[in-house]
Short mmCIF file of C-alpha atoms (C1' of nucleotides) and ligand atoms in Angstrom, two decimals:
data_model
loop_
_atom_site.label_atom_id
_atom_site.label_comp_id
_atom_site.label_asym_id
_atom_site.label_seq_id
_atom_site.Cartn_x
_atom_site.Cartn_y
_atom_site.Cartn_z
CA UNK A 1 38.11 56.49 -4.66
CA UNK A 2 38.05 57.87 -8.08
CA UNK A 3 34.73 59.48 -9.46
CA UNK A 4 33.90 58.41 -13.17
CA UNK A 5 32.00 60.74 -15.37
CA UNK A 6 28.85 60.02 -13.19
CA UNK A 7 28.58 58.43 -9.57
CA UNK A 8 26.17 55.33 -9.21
CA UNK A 9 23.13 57.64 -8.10
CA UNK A 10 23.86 60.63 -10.12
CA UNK A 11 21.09 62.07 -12.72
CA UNK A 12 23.10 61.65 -16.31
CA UNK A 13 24.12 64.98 -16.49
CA UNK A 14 23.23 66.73 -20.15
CA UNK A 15 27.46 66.93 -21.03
CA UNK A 16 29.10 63.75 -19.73
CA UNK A 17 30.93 61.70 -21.34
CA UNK A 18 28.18 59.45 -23.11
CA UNK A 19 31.12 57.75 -25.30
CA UNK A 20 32.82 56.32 -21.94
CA UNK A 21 28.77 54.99 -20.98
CA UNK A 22 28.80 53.05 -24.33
CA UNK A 23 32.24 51.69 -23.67
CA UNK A 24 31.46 50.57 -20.70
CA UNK A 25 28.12 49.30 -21.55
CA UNK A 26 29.58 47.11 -24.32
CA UNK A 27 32.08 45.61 -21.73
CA UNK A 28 30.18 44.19 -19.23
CA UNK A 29 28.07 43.09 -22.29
CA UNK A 30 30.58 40.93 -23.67
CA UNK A 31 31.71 39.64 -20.06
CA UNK A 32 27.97 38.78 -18.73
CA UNK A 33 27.60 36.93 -22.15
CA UNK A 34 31.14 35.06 -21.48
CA UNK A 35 30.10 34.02 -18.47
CA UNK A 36 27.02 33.01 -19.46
CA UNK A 37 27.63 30.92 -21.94
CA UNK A 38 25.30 33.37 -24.34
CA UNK A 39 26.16 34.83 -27.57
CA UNK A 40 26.80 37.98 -27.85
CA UNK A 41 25.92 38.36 -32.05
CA UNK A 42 26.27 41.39 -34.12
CA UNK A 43 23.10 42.06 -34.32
CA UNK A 44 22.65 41.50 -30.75
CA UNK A 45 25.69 44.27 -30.07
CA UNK A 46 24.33 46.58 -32.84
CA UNK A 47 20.45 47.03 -30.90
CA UNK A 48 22.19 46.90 -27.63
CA UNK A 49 24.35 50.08 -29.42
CA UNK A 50 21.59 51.81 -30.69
CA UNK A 51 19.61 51.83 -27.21
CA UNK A 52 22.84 53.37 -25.88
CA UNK A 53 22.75 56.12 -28.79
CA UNK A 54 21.04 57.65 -25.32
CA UNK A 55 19.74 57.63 -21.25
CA UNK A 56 16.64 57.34 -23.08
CA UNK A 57 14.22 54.87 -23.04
CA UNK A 58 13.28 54.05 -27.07
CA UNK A 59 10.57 51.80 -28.32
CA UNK A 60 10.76 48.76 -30.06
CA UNK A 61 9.93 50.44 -33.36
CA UNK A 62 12.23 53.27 -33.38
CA UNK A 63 14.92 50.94 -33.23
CA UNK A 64 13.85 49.13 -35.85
CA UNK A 65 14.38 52.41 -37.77
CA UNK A 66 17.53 53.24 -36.89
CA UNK A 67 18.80 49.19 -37.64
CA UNK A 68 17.03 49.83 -41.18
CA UNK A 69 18.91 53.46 -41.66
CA UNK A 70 22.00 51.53 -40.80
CA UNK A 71 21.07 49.48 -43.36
CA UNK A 72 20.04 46.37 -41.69
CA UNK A 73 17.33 44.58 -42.81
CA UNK A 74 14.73 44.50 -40.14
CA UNK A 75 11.04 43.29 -39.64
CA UNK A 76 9.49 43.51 -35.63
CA UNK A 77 10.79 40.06 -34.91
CA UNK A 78 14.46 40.79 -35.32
CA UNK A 79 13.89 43.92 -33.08
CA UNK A 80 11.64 41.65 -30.36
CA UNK A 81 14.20 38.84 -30.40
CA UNK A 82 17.04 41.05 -29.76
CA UNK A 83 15.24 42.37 -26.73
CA UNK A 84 14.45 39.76 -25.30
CA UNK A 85 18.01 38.11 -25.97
CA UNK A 86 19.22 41.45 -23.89
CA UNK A 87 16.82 41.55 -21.35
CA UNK A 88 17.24 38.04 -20.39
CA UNK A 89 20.73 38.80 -20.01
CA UNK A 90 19.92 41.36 -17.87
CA UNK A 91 21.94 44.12 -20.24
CA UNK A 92 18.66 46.52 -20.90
CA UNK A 93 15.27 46.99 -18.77
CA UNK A 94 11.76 47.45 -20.39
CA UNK A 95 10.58 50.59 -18.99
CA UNK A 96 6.26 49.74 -18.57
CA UNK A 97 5.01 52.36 -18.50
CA UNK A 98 6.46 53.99 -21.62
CA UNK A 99 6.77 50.39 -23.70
CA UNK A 100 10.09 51.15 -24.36
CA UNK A 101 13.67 50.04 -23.11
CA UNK A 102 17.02 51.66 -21.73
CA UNK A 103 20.51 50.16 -21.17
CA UNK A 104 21.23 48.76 -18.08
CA UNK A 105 23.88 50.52 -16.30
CA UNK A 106 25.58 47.88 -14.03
CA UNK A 107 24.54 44.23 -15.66
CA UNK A 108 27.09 42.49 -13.51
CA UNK A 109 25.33 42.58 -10.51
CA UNK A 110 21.70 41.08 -10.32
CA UNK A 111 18.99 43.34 -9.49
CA UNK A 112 15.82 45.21 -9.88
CA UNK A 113 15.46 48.32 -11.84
CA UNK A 114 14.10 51.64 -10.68
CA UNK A 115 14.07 54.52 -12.88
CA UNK A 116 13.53 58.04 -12.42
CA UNK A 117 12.71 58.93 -15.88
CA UNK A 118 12.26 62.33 -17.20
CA UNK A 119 9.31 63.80 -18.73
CA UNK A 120 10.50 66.60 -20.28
CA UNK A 121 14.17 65.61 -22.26
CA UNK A 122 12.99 61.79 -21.39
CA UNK A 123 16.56 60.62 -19.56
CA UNK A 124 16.04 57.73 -17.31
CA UNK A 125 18.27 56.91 -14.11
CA UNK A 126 18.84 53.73 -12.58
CA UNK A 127 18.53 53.26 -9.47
CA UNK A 128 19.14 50.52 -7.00
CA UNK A 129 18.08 51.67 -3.99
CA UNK A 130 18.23 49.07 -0.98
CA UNK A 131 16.10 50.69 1.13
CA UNK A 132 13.48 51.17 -0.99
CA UNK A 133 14.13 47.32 -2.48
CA UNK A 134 13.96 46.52 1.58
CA UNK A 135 10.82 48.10 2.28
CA UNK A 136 8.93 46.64 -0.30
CA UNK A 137 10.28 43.65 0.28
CA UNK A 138 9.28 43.77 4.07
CA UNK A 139 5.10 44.90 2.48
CA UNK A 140 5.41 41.96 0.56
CA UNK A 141 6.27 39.72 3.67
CA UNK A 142 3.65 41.71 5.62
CA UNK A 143 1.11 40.39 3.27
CA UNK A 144 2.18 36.81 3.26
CA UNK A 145 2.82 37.85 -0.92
CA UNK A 146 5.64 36.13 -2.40
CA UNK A 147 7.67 39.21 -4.51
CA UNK A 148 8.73 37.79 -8.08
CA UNK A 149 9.29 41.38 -10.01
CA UNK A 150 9.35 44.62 -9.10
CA UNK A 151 8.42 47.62 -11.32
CA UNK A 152 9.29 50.88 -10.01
CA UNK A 153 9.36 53.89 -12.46
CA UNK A 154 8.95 57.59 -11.11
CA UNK A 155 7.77 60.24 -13.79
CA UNK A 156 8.84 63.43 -13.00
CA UNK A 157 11.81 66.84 -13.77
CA UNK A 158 15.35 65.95 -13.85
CA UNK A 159 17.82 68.23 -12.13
CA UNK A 160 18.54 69.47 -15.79
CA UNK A 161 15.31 70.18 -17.19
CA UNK A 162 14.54 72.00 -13.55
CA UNK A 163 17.29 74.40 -13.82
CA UNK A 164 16.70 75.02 -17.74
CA UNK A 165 13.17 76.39 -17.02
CA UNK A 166 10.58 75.42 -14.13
CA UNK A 167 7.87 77.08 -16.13
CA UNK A 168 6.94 74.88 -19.19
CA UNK A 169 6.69 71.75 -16.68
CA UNK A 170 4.77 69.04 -19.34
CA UNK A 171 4.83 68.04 -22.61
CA UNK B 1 -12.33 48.34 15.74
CA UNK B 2 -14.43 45.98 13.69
CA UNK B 3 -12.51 44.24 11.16
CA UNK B 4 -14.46 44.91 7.72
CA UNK B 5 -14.68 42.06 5.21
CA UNK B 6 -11.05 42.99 4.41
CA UNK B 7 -8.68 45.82 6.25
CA UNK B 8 -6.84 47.65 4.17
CA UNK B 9 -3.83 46.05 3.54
CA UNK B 10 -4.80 42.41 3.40
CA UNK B 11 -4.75 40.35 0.17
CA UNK B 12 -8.81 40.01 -1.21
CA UNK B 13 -9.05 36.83 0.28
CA UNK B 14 -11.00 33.98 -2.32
CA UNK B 15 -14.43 33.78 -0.32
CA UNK B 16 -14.60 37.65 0.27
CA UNK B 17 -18.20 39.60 0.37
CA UNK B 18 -17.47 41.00 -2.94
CA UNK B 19 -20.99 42.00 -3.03
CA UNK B 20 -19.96 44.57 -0.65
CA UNK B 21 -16.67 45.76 -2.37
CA UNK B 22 -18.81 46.49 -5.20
CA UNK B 23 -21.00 48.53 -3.51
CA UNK B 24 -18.53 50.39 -1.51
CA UNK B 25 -17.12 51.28 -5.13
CA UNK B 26 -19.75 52.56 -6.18
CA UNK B 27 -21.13 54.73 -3.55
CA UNK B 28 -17.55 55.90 -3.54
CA UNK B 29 -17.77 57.15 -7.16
CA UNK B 30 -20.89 58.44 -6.85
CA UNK B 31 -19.67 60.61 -3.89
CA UNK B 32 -16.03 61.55 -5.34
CA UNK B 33 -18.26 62.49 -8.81
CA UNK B 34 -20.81 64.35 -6.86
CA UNK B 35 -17.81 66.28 -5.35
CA UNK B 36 -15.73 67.24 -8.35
CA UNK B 37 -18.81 67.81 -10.42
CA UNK B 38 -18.11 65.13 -12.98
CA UNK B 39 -21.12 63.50 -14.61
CA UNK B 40 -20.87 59.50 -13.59
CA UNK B 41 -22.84 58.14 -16.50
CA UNK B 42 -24.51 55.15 -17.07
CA UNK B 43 -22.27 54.05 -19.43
CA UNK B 44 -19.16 54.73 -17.00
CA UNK B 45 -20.98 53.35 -14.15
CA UNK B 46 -21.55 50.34 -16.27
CA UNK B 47 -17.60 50.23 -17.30
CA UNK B 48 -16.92 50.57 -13.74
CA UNK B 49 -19.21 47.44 -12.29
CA UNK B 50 -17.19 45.87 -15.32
CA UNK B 51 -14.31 46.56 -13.86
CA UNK B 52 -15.02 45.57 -10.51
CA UNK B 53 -16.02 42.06 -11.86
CA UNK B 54 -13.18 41.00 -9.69
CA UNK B 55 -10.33 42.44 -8.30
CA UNK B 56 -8.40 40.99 -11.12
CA UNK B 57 -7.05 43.61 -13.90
CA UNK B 58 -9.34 43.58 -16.90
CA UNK B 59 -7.52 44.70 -20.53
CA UNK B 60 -9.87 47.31 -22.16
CA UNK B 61 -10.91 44.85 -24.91
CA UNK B 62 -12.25 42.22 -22.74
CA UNK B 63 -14.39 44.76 -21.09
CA UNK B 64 -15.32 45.43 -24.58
CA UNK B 65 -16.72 42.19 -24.56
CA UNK B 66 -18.17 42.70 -21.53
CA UNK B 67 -19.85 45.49 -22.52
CA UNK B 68 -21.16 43.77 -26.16
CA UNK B 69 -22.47 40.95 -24.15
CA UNK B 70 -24.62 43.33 -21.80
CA UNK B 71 -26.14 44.45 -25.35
CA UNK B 72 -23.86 47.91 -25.36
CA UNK B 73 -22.96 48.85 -28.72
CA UNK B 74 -18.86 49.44 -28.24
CA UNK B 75 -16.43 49.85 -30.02
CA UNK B 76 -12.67 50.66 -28.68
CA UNK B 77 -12.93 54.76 -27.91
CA UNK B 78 -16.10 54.10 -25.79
CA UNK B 79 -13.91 51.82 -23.34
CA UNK B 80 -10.72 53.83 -23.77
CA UNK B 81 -13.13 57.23 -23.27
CA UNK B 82 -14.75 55.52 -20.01
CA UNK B 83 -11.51 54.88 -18.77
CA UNK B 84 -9.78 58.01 -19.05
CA UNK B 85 -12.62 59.56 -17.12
CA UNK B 86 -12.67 56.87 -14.64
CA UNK B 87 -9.11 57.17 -14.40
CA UNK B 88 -9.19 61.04 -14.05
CA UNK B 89 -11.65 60.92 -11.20
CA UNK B 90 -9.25 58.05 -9.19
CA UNK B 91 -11.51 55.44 -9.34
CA UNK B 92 -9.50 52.91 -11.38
CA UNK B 93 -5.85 52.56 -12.00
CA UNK B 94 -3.62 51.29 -14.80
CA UNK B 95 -1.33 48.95 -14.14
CA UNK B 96 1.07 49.41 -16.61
CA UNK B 97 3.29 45.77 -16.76
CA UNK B 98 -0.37 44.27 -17.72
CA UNK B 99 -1.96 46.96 -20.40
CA UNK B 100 -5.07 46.38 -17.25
CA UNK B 101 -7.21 48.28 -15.41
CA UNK B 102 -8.63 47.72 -12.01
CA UNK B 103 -10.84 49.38 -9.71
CA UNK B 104 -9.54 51.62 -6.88
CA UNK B 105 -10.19 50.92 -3.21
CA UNK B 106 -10.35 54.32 -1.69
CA UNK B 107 -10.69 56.42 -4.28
CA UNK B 108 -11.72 59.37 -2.05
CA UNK B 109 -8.48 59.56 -0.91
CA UNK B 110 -5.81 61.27 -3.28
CA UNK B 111 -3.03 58.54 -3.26
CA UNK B 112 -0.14 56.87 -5.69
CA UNK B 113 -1.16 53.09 -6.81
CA UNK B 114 1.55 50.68 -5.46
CA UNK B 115 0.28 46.98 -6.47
CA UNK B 116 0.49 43.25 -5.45
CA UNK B 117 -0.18 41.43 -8.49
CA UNK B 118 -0.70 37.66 -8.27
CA UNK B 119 0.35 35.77 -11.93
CA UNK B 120 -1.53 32.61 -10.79
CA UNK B 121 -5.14 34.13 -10.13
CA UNK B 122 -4.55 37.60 -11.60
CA UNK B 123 -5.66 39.27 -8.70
CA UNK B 124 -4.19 42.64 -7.19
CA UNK B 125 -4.04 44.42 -4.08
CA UNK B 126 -3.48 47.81 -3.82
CA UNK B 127 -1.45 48.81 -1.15
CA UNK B 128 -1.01 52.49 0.36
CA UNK B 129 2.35 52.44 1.91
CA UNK B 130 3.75 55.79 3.37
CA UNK B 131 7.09 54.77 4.11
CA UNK B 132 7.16 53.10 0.41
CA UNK B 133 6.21 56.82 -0.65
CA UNK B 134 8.37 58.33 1.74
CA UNK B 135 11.41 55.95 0.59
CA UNK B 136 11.00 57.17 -3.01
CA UNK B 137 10.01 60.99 -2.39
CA UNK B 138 13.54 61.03 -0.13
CA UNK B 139 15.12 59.27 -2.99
CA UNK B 140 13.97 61.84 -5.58
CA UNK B 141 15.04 64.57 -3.39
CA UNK B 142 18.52 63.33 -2.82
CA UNK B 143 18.74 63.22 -6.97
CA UNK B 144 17.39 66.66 -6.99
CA UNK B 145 14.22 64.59 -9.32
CA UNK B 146 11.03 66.26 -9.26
CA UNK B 147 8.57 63.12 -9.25
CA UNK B 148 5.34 63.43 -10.64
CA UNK B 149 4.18 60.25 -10.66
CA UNK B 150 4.75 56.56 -9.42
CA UNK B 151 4.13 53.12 -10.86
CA UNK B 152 5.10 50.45 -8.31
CA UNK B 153 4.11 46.92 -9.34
CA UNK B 154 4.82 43.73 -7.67
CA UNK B 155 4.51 40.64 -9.89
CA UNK B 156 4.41 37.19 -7.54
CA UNK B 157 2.33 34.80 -5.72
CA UNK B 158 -0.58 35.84 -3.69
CA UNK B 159 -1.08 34.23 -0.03
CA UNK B 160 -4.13 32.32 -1.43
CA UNK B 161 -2.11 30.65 -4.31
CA UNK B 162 0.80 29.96 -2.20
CA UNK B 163 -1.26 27.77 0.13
CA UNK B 164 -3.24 26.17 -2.73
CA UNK B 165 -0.20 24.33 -4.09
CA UNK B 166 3.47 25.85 -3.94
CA UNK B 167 4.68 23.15 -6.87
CA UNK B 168 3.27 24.86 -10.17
CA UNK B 169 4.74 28.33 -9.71
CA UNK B 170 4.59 30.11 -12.76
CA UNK B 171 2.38 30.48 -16.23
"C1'" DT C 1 32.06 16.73 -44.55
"C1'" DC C 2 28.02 16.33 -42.20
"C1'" DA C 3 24.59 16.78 -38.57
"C1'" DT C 4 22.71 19.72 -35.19
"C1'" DG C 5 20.65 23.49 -33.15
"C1'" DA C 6 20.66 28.27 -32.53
"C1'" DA C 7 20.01 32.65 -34.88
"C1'" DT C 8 17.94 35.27 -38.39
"C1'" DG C 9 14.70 36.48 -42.36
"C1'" DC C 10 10.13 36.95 -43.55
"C1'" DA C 11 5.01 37.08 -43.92
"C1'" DA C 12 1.05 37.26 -41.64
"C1'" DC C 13 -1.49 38.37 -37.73
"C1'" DA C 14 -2.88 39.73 -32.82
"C1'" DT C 15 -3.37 43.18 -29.34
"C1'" DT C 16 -3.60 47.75 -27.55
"C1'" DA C 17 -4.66 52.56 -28.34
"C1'" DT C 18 -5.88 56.94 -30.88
"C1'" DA C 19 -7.70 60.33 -34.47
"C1'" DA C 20 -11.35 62.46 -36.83
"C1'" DC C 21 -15.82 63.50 -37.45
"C1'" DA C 22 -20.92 62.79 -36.96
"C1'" DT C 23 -24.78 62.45 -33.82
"C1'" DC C 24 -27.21 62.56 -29.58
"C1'" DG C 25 -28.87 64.40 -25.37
"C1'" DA C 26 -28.86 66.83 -20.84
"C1'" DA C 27 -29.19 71.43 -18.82
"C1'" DG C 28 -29.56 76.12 -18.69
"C1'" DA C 29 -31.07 80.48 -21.30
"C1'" DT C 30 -34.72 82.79 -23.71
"C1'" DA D 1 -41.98 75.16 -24.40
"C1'" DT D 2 -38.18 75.97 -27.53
"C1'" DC D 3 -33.51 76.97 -28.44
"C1'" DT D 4 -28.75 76.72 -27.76
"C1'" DT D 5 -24.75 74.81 -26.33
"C1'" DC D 6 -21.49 71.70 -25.00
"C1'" DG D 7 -20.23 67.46 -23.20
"C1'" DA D 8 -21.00 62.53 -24.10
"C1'" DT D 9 -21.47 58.89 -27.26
"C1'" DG D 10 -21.45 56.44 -31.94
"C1'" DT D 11 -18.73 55.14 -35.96
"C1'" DT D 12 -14.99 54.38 -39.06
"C1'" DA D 13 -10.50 54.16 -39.90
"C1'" DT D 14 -5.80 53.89 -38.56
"C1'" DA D 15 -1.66 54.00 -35.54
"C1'" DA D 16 1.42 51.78 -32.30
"C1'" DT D 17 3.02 47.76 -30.07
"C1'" DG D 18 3.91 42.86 -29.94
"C1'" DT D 19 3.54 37.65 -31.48
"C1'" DT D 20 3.24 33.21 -34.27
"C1'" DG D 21 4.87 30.08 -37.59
"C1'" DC D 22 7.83 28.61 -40.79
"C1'" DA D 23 11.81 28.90 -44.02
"C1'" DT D 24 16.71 29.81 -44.32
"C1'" DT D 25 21.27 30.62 -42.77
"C1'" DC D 26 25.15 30.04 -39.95
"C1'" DA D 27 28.19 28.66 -36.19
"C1'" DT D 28 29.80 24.64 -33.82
"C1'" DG D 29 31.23 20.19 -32.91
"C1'" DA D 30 31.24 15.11 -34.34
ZN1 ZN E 1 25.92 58.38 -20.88
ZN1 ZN E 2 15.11 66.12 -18.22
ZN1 ZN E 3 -13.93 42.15 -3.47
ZN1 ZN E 4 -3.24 34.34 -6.54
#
DNA sequence: TCATGAATGCAACATTATAACATCGAAGAT
DNA sequence: ATCTTCGATGTTATAATGTTGCATTCATGA
């Protein structure tokens, strides 16, 4: 089998090529929306753009910025609606514990996210681990809890920021 | 071995002795503050019997109103101030996908929150799950990801609500 | 062309969290 | 006992994040 720019489980390395992510990303945008009857708007594809300007999760507000540099008009509820619009469509996760969002990386199949998300350059990875989606599952059963959502986000060093320098760990 | 009011991993059952979880939670802070040399406070004590109200998460402002009701003057840094410490000793927890707090159950043990959160009666169990961890840690290795920290929340139904009537699921 | 409903623009507001600085008070040093 | 010091608390203002309600526009189909 072929190996794209990055594997399924691999860290988004610091010189791939982002332009194929965003090409990609905007594909399986347009095809969830097709088949789901949704509609895919410009302004819809523009925020779902700018949250792929990077692996990065970005708040609501910054990307309000960037649509006004672009020259956008933009007050919180365009920003909100958007999100939610792309969330619902499963095309970008909200990442809790930083209130911001990140593209998803494989919208075509269902599933929960799990992010390993950098401290220091703040890159996020997706995972979709089925072990770890198997063994919660199997606590939840344990304690008679019926599992709706499931937030998983690791803070920690990507493989990146470790080699650059493992002294200045935080901030 | 005696079964407690509730073992460790069960759900807080509805007619619990929550008399006695509060207590436990508080000799435990006293003892973990005792340790570490921290200065438990009246005012953080206070903060934490709000917080231990139920085993519900509390948002900081409501236990701003808690505290204005008990005749406290408070405004937001006192809460946010009591939390960080109470946070920084273990003996509450965030949980980030509800801007909440809640009180820890074994906060003399060093441990990573992972959380059953019920969005019919708002309460949450905390769960201490080493093959969770060890899923995740093994994960993180494999990705060469240093983790720091983990949030794991679980949004769904709790065994009490799921008896009380399975019809009305959400909101 | 017209009716309809979804999408967007826009103003105000709600909620959550922090910064900056003044004051108080416990605990040890003199 | 008094002083000193530093952590804890009080107070005001403001930042950051998210929502409500209503007017307007626009795509779509009758
Ligand atoms: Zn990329
Ligand atoms: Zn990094
Ligand atoms: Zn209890
Ligand atoms: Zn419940």
């Amino acid at each position: 089998m072929a190996r794209s720019t990055h594997t399924d489980r691999d860290f988004p390395q610091a010189g791939h090529d982002h332009a194929a992510c965003i090409d990609e990303a905007l594909a399986a945008a347009a095809e969830v929306c097709r088949l789901s009857g949704a509609r895919l708007t410009e302004l819809r594809r523009q925020v779902l753009l700018l949250i792929w300007d990077s692996h990065a999760p970005v708040g609501a507000y910054q990307l309000l910025d960037k649509l006004s540099r672009d020259g956008r008009t933009a007050a919180p509820p365009t920003i909100y609606r958007a999100l939610d619009f792309l969330s619902g469509q499963g095309l970008i996760h909200r990442i809790e514990s930083l209130n911001a969002y990140v593209g998803c990386r494989d919208p075509r199949r269902p599933h929960v996210g799990q992010f390993l998300i950098c401290r220091e350059c703040g890159t996020a990875a997706e995972l979709e681990d089925a072990e770890i989606a198997g063994t919660v599952r199997a606590r939840c059963a344990d304690a008679d809890f019926e599992m709706h959502h499931l937030t998983l986000e690791v803070l920690g060093r990507c493989p990146g920021c470790r080699r650059t320098g493992p002294g200045q760990a935080d901030r």
